[in-house]
mmCIF file of C-alpha atoms in Angstrom:
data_model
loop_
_atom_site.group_PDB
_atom_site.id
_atom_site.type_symbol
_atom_site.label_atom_id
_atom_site.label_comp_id
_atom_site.label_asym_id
_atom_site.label_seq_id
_atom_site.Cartn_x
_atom_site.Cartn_y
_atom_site.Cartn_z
ATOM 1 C CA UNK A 1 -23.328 -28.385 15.845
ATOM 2 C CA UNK A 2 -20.318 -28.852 13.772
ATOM 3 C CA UNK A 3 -19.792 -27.117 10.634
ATOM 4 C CA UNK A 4 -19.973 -29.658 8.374
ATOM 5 C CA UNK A 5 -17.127 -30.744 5.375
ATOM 6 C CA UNK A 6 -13.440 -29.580 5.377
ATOM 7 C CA UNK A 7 -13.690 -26.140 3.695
ATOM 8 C CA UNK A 8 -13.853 -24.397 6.851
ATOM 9 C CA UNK A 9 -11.242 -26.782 9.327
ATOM 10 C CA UNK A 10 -8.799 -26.579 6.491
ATOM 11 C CA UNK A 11 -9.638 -23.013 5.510
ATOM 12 C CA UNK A 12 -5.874 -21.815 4.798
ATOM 13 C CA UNK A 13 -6.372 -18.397 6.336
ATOM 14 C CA UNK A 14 -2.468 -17.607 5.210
ATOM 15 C CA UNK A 15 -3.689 -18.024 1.860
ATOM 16 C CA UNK A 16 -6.807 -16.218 1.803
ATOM 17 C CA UNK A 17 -4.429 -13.327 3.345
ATOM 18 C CA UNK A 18 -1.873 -13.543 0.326
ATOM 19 C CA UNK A 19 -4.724 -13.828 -2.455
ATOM 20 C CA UNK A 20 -6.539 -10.541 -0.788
ATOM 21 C CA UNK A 21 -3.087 -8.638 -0.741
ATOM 22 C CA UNK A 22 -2.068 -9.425 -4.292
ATOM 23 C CA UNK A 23 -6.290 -8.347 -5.074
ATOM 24 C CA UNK A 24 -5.935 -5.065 -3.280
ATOM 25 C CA UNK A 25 -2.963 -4.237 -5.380
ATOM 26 C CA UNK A 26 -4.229 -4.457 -8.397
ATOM 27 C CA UNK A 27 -5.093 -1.455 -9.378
ATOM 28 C CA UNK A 28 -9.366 -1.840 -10.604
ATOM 29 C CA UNK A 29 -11.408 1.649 -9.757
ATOM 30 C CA UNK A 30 -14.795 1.244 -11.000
ATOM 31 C CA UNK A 31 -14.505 1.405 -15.385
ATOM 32 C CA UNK A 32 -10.813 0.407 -15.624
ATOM 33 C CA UNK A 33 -11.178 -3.136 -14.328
ATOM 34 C CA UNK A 34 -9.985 -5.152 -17.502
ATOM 35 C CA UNK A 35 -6.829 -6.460 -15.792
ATOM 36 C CA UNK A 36 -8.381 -7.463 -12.650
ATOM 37 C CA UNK A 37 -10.432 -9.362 -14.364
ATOM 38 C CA UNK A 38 -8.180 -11.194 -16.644
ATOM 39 C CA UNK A 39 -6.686 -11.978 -13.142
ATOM 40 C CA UNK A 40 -9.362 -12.996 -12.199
ATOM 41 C CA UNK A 41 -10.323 -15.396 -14.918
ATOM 42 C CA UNK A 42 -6.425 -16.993 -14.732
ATOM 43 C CA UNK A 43 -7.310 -17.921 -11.156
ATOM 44 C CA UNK A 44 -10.130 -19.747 -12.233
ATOM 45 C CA UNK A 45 -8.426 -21.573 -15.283
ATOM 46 C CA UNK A 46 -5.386 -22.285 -13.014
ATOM 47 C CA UNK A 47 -8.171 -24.126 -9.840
ATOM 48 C CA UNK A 48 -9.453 -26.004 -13.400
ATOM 49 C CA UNK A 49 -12.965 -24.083 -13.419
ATOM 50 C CA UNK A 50 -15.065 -22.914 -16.459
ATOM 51 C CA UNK A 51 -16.045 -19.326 -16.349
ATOM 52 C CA UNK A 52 -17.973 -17.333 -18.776
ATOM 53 C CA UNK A 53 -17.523 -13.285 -18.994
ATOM 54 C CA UNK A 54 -20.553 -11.010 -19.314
ATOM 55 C CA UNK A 55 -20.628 -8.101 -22.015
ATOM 56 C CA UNK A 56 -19.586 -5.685 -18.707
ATOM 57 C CA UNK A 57 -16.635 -7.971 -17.734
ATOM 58 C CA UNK A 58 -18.244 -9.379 -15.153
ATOM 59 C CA UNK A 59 -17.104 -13.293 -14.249
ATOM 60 C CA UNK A 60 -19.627 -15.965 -13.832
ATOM 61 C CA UNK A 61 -18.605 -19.890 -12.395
ATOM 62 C CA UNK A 62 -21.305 -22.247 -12.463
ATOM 63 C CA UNK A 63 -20.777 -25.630 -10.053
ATOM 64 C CA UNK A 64 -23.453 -28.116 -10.765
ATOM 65 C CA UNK A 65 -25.533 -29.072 -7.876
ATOM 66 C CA UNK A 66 -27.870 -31.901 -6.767
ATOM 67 C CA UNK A 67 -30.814 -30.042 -7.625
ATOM 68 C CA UNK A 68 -30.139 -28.111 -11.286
ATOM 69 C CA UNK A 69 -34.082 -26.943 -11.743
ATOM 70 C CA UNK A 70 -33.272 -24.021 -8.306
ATOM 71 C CA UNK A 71 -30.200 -22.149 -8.810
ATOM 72 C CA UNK A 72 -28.144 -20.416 -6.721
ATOM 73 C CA UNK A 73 -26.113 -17.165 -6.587
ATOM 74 C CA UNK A 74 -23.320 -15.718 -4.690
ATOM 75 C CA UNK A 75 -21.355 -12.555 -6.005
ATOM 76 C CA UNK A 76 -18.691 -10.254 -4.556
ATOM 77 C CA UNK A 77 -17.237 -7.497 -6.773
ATOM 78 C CA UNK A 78 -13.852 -6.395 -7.419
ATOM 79 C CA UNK A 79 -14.340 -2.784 -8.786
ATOM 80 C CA UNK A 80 -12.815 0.023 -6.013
ATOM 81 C CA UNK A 81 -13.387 3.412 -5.469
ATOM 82 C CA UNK A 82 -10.865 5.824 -7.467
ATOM 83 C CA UNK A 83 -10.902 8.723 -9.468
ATOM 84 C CA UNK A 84 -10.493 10.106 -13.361
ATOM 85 C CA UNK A 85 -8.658 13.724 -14.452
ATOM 86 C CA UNK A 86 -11.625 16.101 -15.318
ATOM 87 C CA UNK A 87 -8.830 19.008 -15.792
ATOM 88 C CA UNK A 88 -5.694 19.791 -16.025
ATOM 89 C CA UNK A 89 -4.471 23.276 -14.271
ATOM 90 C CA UNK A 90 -2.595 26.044 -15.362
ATOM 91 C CA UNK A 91 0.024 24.720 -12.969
ATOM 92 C CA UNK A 92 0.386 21.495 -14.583
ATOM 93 C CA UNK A 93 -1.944 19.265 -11.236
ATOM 94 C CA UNK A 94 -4.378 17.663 -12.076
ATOM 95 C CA UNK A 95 -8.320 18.295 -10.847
ATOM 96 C CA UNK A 96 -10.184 15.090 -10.175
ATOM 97 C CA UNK A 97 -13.907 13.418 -10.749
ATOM 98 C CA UNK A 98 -14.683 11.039 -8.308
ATOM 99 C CA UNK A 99 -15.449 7.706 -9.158
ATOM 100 C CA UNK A 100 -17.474 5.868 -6.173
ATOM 101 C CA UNK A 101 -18.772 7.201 -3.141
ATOM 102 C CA UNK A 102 -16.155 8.476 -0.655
ATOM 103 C CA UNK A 103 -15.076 11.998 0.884
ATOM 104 C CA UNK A 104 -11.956 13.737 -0.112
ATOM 105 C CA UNK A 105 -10.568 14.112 2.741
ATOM 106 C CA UNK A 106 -10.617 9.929 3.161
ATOM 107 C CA UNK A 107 -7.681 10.339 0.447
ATOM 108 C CA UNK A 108 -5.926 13.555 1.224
ATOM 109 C CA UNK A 109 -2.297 12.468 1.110
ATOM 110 C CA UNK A 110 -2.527 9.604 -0.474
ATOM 111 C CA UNK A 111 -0.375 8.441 -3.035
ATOM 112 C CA UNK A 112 -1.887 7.333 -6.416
ATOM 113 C CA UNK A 113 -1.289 6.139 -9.690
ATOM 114 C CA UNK A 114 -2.341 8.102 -13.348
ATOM 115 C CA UNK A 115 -3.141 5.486 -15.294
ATOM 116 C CA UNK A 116 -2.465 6.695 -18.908
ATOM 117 C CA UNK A 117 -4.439 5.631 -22.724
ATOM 118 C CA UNK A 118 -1.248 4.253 -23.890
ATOM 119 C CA UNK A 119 -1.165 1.983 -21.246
ATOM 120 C CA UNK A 120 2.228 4.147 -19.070
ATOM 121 C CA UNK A 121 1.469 5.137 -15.717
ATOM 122 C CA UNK A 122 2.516 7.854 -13.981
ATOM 123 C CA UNK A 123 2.971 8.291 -9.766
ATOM 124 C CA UNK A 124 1.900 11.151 -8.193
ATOM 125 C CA UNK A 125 0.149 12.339 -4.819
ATOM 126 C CA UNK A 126 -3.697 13.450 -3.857
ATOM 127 C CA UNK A 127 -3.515 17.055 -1.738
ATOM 128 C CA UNK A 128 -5.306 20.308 -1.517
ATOM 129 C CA UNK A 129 -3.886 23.100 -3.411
ATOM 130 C CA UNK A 130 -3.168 24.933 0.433
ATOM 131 C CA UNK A 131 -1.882 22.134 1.409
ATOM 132 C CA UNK A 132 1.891 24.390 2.476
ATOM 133 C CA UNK A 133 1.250 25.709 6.297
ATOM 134 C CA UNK A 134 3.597 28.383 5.789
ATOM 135 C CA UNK A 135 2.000 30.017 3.187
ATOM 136 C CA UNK A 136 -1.406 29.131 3.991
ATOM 137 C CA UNK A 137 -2.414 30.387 7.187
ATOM 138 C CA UNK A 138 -6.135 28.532 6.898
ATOM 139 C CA UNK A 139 -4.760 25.214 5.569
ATOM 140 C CA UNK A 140 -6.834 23.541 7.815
ATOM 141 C CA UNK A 141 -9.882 25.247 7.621
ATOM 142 C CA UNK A 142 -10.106 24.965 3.661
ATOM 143 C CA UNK A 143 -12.739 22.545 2.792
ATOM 144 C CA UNK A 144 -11.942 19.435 1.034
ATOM 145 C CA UNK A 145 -13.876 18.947 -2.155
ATOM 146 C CA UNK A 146 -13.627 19.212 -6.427
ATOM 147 C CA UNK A 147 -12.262 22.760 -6.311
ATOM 148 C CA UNK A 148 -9.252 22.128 -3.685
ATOM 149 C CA UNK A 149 -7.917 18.744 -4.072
ATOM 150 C CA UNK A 150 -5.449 18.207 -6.901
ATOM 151 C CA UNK A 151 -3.226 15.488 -8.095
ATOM 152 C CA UNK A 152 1.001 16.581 -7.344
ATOM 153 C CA UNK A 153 2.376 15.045 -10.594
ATOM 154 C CA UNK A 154 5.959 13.015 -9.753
ATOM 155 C CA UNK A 155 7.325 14.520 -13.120
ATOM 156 C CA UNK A 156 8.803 17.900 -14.049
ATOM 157 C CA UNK A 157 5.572 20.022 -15.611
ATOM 158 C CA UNK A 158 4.468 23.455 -13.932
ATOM 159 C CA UNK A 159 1.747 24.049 -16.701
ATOM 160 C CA UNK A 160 -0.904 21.788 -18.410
ATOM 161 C CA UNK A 161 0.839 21.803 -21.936
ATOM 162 C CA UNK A 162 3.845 20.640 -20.315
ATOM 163 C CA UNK A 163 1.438 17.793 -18.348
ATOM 164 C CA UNK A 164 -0.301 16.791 -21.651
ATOM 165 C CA UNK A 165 3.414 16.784 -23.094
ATOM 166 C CA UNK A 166 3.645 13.344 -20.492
ATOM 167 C CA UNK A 167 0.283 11.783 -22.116
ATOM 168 C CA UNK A 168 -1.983 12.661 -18.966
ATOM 169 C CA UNK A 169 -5.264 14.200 -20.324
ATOM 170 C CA UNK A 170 -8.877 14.271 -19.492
ATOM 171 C CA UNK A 171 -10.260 11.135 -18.740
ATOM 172 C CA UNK A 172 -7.260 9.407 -17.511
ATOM 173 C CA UNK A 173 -8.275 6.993 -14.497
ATOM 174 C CA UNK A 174 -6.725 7.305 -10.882
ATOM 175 C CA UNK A 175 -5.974 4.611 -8.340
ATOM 176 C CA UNK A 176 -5.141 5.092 -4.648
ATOM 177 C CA UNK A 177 -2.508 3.510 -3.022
ATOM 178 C CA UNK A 178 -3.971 0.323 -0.953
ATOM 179 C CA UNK A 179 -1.151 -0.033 1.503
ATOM 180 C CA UNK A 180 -1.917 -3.597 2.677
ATOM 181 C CA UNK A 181 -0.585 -4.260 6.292
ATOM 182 C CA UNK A 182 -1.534 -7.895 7.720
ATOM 183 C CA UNK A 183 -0.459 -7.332 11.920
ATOM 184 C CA UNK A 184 0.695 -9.927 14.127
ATOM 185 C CA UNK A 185 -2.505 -9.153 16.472
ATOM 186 C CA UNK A 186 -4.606 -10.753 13.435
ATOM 187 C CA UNK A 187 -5.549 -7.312 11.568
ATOM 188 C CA UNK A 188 -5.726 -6.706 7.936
ATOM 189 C CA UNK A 189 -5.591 -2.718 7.158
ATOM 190 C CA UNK A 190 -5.711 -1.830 3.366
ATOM 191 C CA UNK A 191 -7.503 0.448 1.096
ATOM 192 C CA UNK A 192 -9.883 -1.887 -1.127
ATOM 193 C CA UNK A 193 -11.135 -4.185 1.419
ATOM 194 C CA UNK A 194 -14.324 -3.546 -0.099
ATOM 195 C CA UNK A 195 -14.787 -5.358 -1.348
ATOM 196 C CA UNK A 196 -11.541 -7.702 -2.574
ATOM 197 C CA UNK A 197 -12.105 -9.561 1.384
ATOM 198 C CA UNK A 198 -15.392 -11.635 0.245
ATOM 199 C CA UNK A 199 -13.798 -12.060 -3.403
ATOM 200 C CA UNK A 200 -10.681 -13.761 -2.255
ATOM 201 C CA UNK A 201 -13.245 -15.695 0.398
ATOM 202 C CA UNK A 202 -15.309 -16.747 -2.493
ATOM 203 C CA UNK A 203 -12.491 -17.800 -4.454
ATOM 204 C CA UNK A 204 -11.023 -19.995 -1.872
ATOM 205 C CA UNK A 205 -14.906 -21.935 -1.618
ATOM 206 C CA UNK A 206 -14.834 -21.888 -4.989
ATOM 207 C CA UNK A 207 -11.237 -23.698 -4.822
ATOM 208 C CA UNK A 208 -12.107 -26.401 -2.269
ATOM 209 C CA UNK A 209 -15.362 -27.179 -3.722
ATOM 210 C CA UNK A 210 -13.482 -28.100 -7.481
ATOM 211 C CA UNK A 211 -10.518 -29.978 -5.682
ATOM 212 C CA UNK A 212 -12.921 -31.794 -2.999
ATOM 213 C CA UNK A 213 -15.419 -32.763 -5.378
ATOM 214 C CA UNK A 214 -18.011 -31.965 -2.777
ATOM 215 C CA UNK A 215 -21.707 -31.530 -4.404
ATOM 216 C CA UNK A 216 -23.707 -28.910 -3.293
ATOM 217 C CA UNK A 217 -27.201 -29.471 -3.161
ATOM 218 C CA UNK A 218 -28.350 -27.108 -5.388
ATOM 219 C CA UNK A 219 -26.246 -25.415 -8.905
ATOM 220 C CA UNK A 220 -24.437 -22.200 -7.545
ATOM 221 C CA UNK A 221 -23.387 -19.690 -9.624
ATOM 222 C CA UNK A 222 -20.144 -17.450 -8.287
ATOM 223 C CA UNK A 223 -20.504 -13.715 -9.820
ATOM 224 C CA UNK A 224 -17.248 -11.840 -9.524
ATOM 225 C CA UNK A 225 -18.821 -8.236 -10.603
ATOM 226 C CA UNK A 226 -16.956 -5.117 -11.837
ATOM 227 C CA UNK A 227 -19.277 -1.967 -11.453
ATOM 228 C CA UNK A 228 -21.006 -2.211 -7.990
ATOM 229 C CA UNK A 229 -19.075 1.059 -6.837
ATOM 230 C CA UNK A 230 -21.371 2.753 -9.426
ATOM 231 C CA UNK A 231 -24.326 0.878 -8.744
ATOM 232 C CA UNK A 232 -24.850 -1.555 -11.338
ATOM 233 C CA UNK A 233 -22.065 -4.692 -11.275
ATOM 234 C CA UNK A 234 -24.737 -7.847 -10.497
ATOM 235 C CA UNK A 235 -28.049 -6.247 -12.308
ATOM 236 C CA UNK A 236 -27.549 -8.281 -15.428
ATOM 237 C CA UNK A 237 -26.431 -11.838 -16.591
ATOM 238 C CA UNK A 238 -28.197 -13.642 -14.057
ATOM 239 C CA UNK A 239 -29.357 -17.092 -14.995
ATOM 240 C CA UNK A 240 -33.144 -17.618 -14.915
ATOM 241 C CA UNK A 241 -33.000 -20.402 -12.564
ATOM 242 C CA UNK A 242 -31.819 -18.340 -9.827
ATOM 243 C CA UNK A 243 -33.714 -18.154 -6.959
ATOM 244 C CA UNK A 244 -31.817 -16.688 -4.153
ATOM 245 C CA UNK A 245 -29.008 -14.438 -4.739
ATOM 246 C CA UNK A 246 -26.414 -13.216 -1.856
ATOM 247 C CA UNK A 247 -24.026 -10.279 -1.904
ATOM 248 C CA UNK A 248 -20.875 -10.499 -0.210
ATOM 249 C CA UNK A 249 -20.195 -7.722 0.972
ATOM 250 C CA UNK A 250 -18.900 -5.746 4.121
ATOM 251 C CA UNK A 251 -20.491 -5.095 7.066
ATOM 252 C CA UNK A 252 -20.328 -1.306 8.331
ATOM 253 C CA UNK A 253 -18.713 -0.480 11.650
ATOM 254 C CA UNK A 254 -19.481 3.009 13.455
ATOM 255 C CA UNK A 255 -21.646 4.601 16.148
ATOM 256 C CA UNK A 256 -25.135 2.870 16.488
ATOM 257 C CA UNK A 257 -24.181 -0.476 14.966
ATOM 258 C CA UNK A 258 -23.917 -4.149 15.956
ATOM 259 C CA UNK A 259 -21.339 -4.969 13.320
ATOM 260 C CA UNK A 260 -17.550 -5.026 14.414
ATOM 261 C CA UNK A 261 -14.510 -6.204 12.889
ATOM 262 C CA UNK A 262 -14.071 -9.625 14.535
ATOM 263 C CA UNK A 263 -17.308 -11.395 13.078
ATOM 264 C CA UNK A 264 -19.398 -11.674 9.980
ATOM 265 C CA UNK A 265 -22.359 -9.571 9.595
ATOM 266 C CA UNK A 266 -25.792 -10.114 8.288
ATOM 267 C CA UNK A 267 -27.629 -7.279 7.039
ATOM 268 C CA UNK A 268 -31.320 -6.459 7.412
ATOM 269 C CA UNK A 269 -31.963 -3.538 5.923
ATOM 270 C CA UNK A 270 -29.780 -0.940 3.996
ATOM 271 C CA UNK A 271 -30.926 2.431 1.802
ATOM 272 C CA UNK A 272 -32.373 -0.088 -0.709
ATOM 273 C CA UNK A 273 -35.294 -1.672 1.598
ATOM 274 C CA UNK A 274 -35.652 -4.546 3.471
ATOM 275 C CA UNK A 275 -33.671 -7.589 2.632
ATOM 276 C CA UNK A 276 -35.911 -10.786 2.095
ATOM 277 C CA UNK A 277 -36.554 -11.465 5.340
ATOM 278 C CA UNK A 278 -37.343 -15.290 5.522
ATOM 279 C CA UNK A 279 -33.605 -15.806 3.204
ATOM 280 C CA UNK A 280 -31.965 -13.595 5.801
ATOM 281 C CA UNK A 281 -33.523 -15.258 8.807
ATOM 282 C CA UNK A 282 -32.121 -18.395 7.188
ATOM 283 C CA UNK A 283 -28.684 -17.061 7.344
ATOM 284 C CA UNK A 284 -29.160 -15.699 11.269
ATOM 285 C CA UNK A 285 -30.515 -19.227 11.882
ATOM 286 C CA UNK A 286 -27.334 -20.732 10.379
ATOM 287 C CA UNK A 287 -25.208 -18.919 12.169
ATOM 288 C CA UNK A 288 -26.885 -20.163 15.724
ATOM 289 C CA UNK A 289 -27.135 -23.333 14.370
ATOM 290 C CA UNK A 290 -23.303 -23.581 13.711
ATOM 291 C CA UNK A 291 -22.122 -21.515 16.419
ATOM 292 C CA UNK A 292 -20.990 -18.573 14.054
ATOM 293 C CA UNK A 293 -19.941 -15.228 15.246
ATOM 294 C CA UNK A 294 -22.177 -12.758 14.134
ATOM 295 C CA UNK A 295 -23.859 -9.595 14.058
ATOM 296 C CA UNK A 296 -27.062 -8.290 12.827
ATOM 297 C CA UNK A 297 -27.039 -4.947 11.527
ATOM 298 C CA UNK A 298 -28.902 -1.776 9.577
ATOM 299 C CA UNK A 299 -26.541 -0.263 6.866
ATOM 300 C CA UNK A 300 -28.345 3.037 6.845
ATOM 301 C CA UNK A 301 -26.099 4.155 4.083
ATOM 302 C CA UNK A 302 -25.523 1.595 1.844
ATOM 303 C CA UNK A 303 -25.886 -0.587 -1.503
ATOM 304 C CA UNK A 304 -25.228 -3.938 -3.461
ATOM 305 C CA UNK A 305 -24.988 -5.898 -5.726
ATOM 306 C CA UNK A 306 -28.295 -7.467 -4.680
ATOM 307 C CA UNK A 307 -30.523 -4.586 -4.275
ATOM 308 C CA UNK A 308 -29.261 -3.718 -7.982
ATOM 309 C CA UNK A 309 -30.375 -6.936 -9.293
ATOM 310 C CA UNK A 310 -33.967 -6.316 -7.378
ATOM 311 C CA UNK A 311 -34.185 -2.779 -9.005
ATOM 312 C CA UNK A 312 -33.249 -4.447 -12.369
ATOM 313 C CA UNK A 313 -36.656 -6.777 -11.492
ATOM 314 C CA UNK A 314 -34.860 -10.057 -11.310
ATOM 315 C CA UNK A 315 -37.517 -12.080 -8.820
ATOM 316 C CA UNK A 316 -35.033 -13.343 -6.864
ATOM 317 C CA UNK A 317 -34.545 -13.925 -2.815
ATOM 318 C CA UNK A 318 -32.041 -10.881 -1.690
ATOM 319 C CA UNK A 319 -29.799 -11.444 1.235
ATOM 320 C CA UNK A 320 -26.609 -9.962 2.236
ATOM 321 C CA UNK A 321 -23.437 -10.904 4.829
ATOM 322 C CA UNK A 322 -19.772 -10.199 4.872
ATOM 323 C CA UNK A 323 -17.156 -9.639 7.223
ATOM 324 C CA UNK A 324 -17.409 -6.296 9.165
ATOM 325 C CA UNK A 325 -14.581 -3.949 7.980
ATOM 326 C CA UNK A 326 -14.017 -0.821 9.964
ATOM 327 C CA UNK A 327 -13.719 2.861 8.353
ATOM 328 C CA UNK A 328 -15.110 2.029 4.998
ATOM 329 C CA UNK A 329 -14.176 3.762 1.601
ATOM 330 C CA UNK A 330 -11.173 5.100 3.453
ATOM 331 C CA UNK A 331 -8.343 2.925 5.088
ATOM 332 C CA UNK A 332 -10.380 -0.081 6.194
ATOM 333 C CA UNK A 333 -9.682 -2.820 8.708
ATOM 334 C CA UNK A 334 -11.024 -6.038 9.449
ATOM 335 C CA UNK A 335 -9.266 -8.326 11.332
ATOM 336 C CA UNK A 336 -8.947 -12.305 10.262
ATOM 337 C CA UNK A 337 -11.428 -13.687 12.603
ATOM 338 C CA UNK A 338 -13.907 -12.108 10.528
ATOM 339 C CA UNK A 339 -12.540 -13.726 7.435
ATOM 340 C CA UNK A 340 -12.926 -17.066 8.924
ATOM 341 C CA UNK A 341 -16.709 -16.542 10.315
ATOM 342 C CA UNK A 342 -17.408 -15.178 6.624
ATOM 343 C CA UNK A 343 -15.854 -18.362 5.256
ATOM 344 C CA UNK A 344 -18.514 -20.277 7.717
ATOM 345 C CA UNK A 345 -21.089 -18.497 7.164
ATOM 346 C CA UNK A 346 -20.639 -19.296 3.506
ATOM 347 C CA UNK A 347 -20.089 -23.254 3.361
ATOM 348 C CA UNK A 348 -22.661 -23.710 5.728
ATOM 349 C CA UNK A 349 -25.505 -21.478 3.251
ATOM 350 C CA UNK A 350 -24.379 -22.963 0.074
ATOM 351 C CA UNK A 351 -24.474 -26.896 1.743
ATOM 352 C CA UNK A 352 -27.984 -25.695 3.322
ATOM 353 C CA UNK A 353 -31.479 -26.276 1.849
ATOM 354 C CA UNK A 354 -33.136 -23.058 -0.120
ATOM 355 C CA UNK A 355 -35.896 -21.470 1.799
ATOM 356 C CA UNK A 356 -39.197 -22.522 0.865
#
């Protein structure tokens, strides 16, 4: 069958590409997310949307559907891993919290950004303190964690009054360098893919549905959250009348899954539970239906946005699908074919009748 509609044949995949780059470099680690969201809320204004903005920040479009008595929901977040200064050292480098789940060695060597109270920033670069081979003879062998990785301030300060003298002090946030690279062999490799992919996909549906005047069948709220790194971006604001609720999200690549980087994939089950399985067979049944690439897939390690709103006790149908990005909460890939069978998946769901 043929997907139906124009989103998807005139999905402008050069577009989508630009709109994820300028996402990913925008600084937004979970907490510090203001701007991005006031970016956010001017790409709305300028496609002629209304929005409203939750106490947290959060983003919420509403498009008005055949059926306004059954509602709809489909949120991605734009919150990112990152860090904030829990100390400065004698030496004047900074020790780090984490904020969101990742390892420290997935940002070893990175550069970063000190994001300041008075709204300066200052540049500087994630190492371990042994970092020097030739003074360190067990450089490698030092474990990477709280007590060994610091921040190299790019400023002249070898002791923490001389650091505090600059405006850095506790509490400060820090964002990691995305490096976006788009390849000519159709690869998109960036920091931040997770999950600024499915929110530039949703803004793009968002787009053609306003300028096509297409009417979905039911009302569909679009939920740009700002706190899912930490567990809690869609648990809150959700209208009543929703009844099924989808997280885009990525799908996770490694050893002893389905899910690669060239399709969209549909999760089953991650450290939450179960996802509601008659929604999600829905979306599987879609993607036959349309001739979608896809995988199905157990993300044994893994939250959303959705599983947050079911622990906040919203009754709501839980599903969850995104396009599979390899080497998550370090430097991800995913390569544009996913992107597209994400943006198919998606039309063809929110054109499709609700599960009964």
């Amino acid at each position: 069958r043929d997907i139906k509609g124009g989103f998807v044949m005139q999905f402008n995949l050069q577009a989508t590409c630009q709109l994820l780059e300028e996402l990913v470099n925008i600084p937004s680690p979970s907490g510090y997310t203001t701007n991005i969201m006031n970016v956010m809320a001017k790409k709305f204004k300028n496609i002629g949307v209304a929005y409203t903005r939750t106490n947290k920040g959060a983003l919420i479009v509403t498009i008005k559907g055949q059926d306004d008595t059954k509602h709809r929901l489909l949120t991605a977040h734009v919150d990112t891993l990152g860090a904030m200064v829990k100390d400065i050292k004698p030496s004047g480098r900074l020790k780090l919290s984490m904020v969101g789940g990742f390892r420290w060695n997935a940002v070893e060597g990175e550069y970063c950004t000190i994001h300041k109270m008075d709204g300066t920033t200052i540049r500087g670069t994630i190492l371990i303190h042994e970092t020097t081979v030739h003074v360190y003879a067990n450089a490698g062998d030092v474990k990477r964690d709280e007590q060994h990785i610091e921040v190299r301030i790019d400023a002249k300060t070898t002791s923490a009054s001389e650091t505090r003298a600059l405006g850095i002090e506790v509490g400060d946030f820090v964002s990691f360098d995305p490096r976006f690279e788009m390849t000519e062999t159709g690869f998109i490799k960036s920091r931040h893919l997770d999950d600024k992919a499915s929110t530039a996909l949703l803004i793009e549906l968002v787009r053609h549905l306003h300028e096509s005047g297409e009417q979905l069948p039911y009302t569909t709220h679009f939920y740009i959250s700002n706190n899912e790194e930490i567990g809690f971006g869609g648990n809150a604001s959700i209208p009543s009348q929703v009844v099924e609720y989808i997280a885009v999200d990525m799908g996770a690549i490694g050893d002893g899954q389905t899910s690669d980087e060239y399709t969209v994939s549909i999760c089953a089950k991650d450290s939450s539970g179960p996802y509601h399985y008659e929604l999600t067979r829905h979306l599987v049944q879609l993607a036959k239906d349309y001739d979608i690439d896809y995988k199905f897939d157990i993300y044994p390690y893994y939250g959303s946005d959705a599983s947050a709103a079911i622990r906040a006790g919203y009754d709501i149908k839980h599903a969850l699908f995104g396009p599979g990005i390899e080497a998550s909460h370090a430097y991800e890939r995913t390569h544009i074919e996913a992107l597209q069978n994400t943006a198919k998946l998606l039309y063809t769901y929110v054109t499709s009748k609700m599960v009964e």
